XYZ file of N, CA, C and O in Angstrom:
264
model
N 38.164 4.159 6.181
C 38.975 3.778 5.581
C 40.134 3.336 5.603
O 40.932 3.303 6.352
N 40.346 1.901 4.930
C 41.453 0.942 5.297
C 42.054 0.994 3.971
O 41.441 0.182 2.904
N 43.467 1.042 4.217
C 44.051 1.373 2.568
C 45.634 0.237 2.755
O 45.909 0.155 3.951
N 45.624 -0.023 1.687
C 47.232 -0.986 2.090
C 47.066 -1.198 0.301
O 47.003 -0.244 -0.852
N 47.705 -2.351 0.134
C 47.140 -3.165 -1.571
C 46.809 -3.425 -2.039
O 45.519 -3.772 -1.471
N 46.053 -2.776 -3.058
C 44.974 -3.163 -4.252
C 44.649 -4.530 -4.463
O 46.147 -4.977 -5.048
N 43.777 -5.505 -4.298
C 43.995 -6.706 -4.804
C 44.206 -6.831 -6.631
O 42.766 -5.700 -6.878
N 44.416 -7.170 -7.443
C 44.382 -7.395 -8.554
C 43.304 -8.087 -9.300
O 42.731 -9.125 -8.581
N 42.640 -7.644 -10.390
C 41.537 -7.905 -10.666
C 41.883 -8.322 -12.189
O 42.124 -7.655 -13.004
N 42.057 -9.724 -12.289
C 42.230 -9.792 -14.042
C 41.004 -9.565 -14.733
O 41.552 -9.447 -15.660
N 40.161 -10.136 -14.417
C 38.605 -9.373 -15.438
C 39.216 -7.916 -16.066
O 39.293 -7.579 -17.261
N 39.455 -6.873 -14.912
C 39.227 -5.671 -15.319
C 40.576 -5.514 -15.894
O 40.441 -4.665 -17.023
N 41.482 -5.866 -15.808
C 43.046 -5.880 -16.287
C 42.818 -6.096 -17.692
O 43.241 -5.578 -18.475
N 42.540 -7.292 -18.125
C 41.827 -7.938 -19.768
C 41.503 -6.988 -20.273
O 41.034 -6.804 -21.332
N 40.153 -6.724 -19.662
C 39.050 -5.557 -20.248
C 39.680 -4.354 -20.712
O 39.649 -3.706 -21.902
N 40.598 -3.667 -20.105
C 41.133 -2.679 -19.870
C 42.276 -2.402 -21.174
O 42.339 -1.474 -22.157
N 42.988 -3.408 -21.442
C 43.817 -4.150 -22.404
C 43.318 -4.602 -23.740
O 44.175 -4.127 -24.929
N 41.750 -4.697 -23.484
C 41.216 -5.717 -25.126
C 40.827 -4.122 -25.762
O 40.043 -4.542 -26.653
N 39.923 -3.040 -25.095
C 39.100 -1.995 -25.150
C 39.790 -1.865 -26.447
O 40.698 -1.346 -26.599
N 38.793 -1.699 -27.859
C 39.598 -0.962 -28.756
C 39.760 0.347 -28.847
O 39.016 1.300 -28.443
N 41.214 1.060 -29.701
C 41.195 2.332 -29.623
C 39.925 2.635 -30.297
O 39.788 3.853 -30.295
N 39.236 2.108 -31.578
C 38.642 2.797 -32.108
C 37.142 3.188 -31.184
O 36.616 3.992 -31.688
N 36.916 2.271 -30.179
C 35.600 2.192 -29.800
C 35.537 3.396 -28.826
O 34.774 4.198 -28.698
N 36.916 3.623 -27.990
C 37.010 5.011 -27.578
C 36.779 6.409 -28.421
O 36.825 6.977 -28.073
N 37.526 6.000 -29.627
C 37.499 7.520 -30.413
C 36.446 7.722 -30.679
O 35.556 8.885 -30.982
N 35.126 6.749 -30.955
C 33.667 7.011 -31.243
C 33.119 7.867 -30.083
O 32.492 8.538 -30.325
N 33.190 7.127 -28.929
C 32.806 7.763 -27.585
C 33.343 9.225 -27.351
O 32.243 9.747 -26.897
N 34.708 9.223 -27.567
C 34.825 10.599 -27.789
C 34.148 11.533 -28.456
O 34.197 12.832 -28.469
N 33.676 11.198 -29.693
C 33.391 11.875 -30.870
C 32.077 11.404 -30.667
O 31.265 13.030 -30.824
N 31.287 10.919 -30.192
C 29.842 11.307 -29.788
C 29.476 11.924 -28.484
O 28.380 12.785 -28.664
N 30.461 11.565 -27.305
C 29.746 11.865 -26.022
C 30.888 13.158 -26.059
O 31.917 12.984 -25.674
N 29.772 14.451 -25.693
C 30.829 15.749 -25.327
C 31.915 15.545 -23.799
O 33.274 16.192 -24.115
N 31.633 15.062 -23.166
C 32.870 14.863 -21.927
C 33.302 13.874 -21.993
O 34.105 13.558 -20.698
N 33.297 12.745 -22.656
C 34.133 11.570 -22.786
C 35.823 11.495 -22.500
O 35.695 12.557 -23.790
N 36.380 10.844 -21.794
C 37.693 11.149 -21.996
C 38.098 12.756 -21.381
O 39.498 12.780 -21.481
N 37.408 13.324 -20.585
C 38.183 14.675 -20.494
C 38.585 15.030 -19.252
O 38.004 13.831 -18.266
N 39.257 15.325 -18.899
C 40.025 15.280 -17.654
C 38.880 16.191 -16.815
O 38.247 17.438 -17.130
N 38.689 15.559 -15.258
C 37.991 16.899 -14.172
C 36.233 16.005 -14.790
O 35.638 16.782 -13.916
N 35.873 15.283 -15.429
C 34.377 15.104 -15.808
C 34.087 14.461 -14.521
O 32.771 14.962 -14.260
N 34.731 13.485 -13.973
C 34.264 12.879 -13.000
C 34.048 13.693 -11.284
O 33.104 13.374 -10.810
N 34.547 15.134 -11.101
C 34.594 15.729 -10.566
C 32.871 16.425 -10.705
O 32.179 16.823 -9.621
N 32.539 16.710 -11.849
C 31.370 17.272 -12.355
C 29.918 16.548 -12.264
O 29.184 16.952 -11.778
N 30.476 14.985 -12.586
C 29.752 14.190 -12.373
C 28.665 13.868 -11.490
O 27.994 13.595 -10.642
N 29.984 12.959 -10.554
C 29.986 12.582 -9.203
C 30.985 12.764 -8.529
O 32.261 12.231 -7.961
N 31.038 14.368 -7.850
C 32.369 14.696 -6.907
C 32.697 14.015 -5.482
O 33.763 13.979 -5.212
N 31.566 13.083 -4.715
C 31.548 12.155 -3.815
C 32.512 11.366 -4.343
O 33.710 10.898 -3.500
N 32.111 10.338 -5.553
C 32.608 9.685 -5.998
C 34.426 9.739 -6.224
O 35.555 8.921 -6.135
N 34.276 10.571 -7.125
C 35.839 11.260 -7.604
C 36.988 11.809 -6.702
O 38.003 11.257 -6.698
N 36.484 12.044 -5.379
C 37.013 12.658 -4.129
C 37.083 11.476 -3.726
O 38.651 11.203 -3.242
N 36.989 10.216 -3.435
C 36.883 9.077 -2.960
C 38.143 8.483 -3.572
O 39.146 8.039 -3.178
N 37.739 8.339 -5.051
C 38.611 8.074 -6.022
C 40.161 8.473 -5.758
O 41.190 7.764 -6.040
N 40.141 9.611 -5.748
C 41.334 10.682 -5.583
C 42.588 9.827 -4.398
O 43.691 9.668 -4.036
N 41.669 10.104 -3.184
C 42.643 9.824 -1.662
C 42.842 8.374 -1.819
O 43.575 7.722 -1.912
N 41.869 7.350 -2.379
C 42.162 5.854 -2.749
C 43.246 5.610 -3.812
O 44.251 4.799 -3.259
N 43.684 6.058 -4.691
C 44.714 6.247 -5.605
C 45.864 6.780 -5.204
O 46.982 6.071 -5.023
N 45.977 7.568 -4.081
C 46.786 8.290 -3.945
C 47.379 7.730 -2.679
O 48.712 7.165 -1.889
N 46.344 6.309 -1.621
C 47.093 5.945 -0.093
C 47.213 4.700 -0.555
O 47.418 4.062 0.320
N 46.919 3.949 -1.883
C 47.298 2.486 -2.163
C 48.371 2.052 -3.249
O 48.624 3.277 -3.883
N 48.498 0.885 -3.283
C 49.727 0.539 -4.496
C 48.984 -0.759 -4.785
O 48.217 -1.331 -4.444
N 49.752 -0.852 -6.161
C 48.812 -2.159 -6.838
C 50.285 -3.255 -6.955
O 51.608 -2.817 -6.622
N 50.052 -4.565 -6.869
C 51.119 -5.679 -6.825
C 51.826 -5.269 -7.878
O 53.492 -5.326 -8.026
N 51.692 -4.594 -9.225
C 52.327 -4.199 -10.111
C 53.262 -3.448 -10.137
O 54.548 -2.941 -10.229
N 53.075 -2.434 -9.039
C 54.030 -0.976 -8.878
C 55.230 -1.350 -7.721
O 56.375 -1.180 -7.820
N 55.445 -2.953 -7.060
C 56.420 -3.603 -6.173
C 57.614 -3.776 -7.354
O 58.765 -3.784 -7.243
N 57.553 -4.092 -8.743
C 58.374 -4.500 -9.801
C 58.956 -3.696 -10.684
O 59.435 -3.482 -11.231
N 58.587 -1.957 -9.998
C 58.825 -1.100 -10.847
C 60.191 -0.926 -10.061
O 60.502 -0.986 -9.247
């Protein structure tokens, strides 16, 4: 695994900022595990473990401006 600076994705960034608050509230009301901490480890442990390591070993371009 090679780690370093994450490549920024404008499409994903835009999607994250424009997903409506009401949409998340509806999902949280309908889906029992939606938005709960640790659900990724239950659903897909391999992916959750990879993401945890990835997040700790890489940084975003926006982190440089903090």
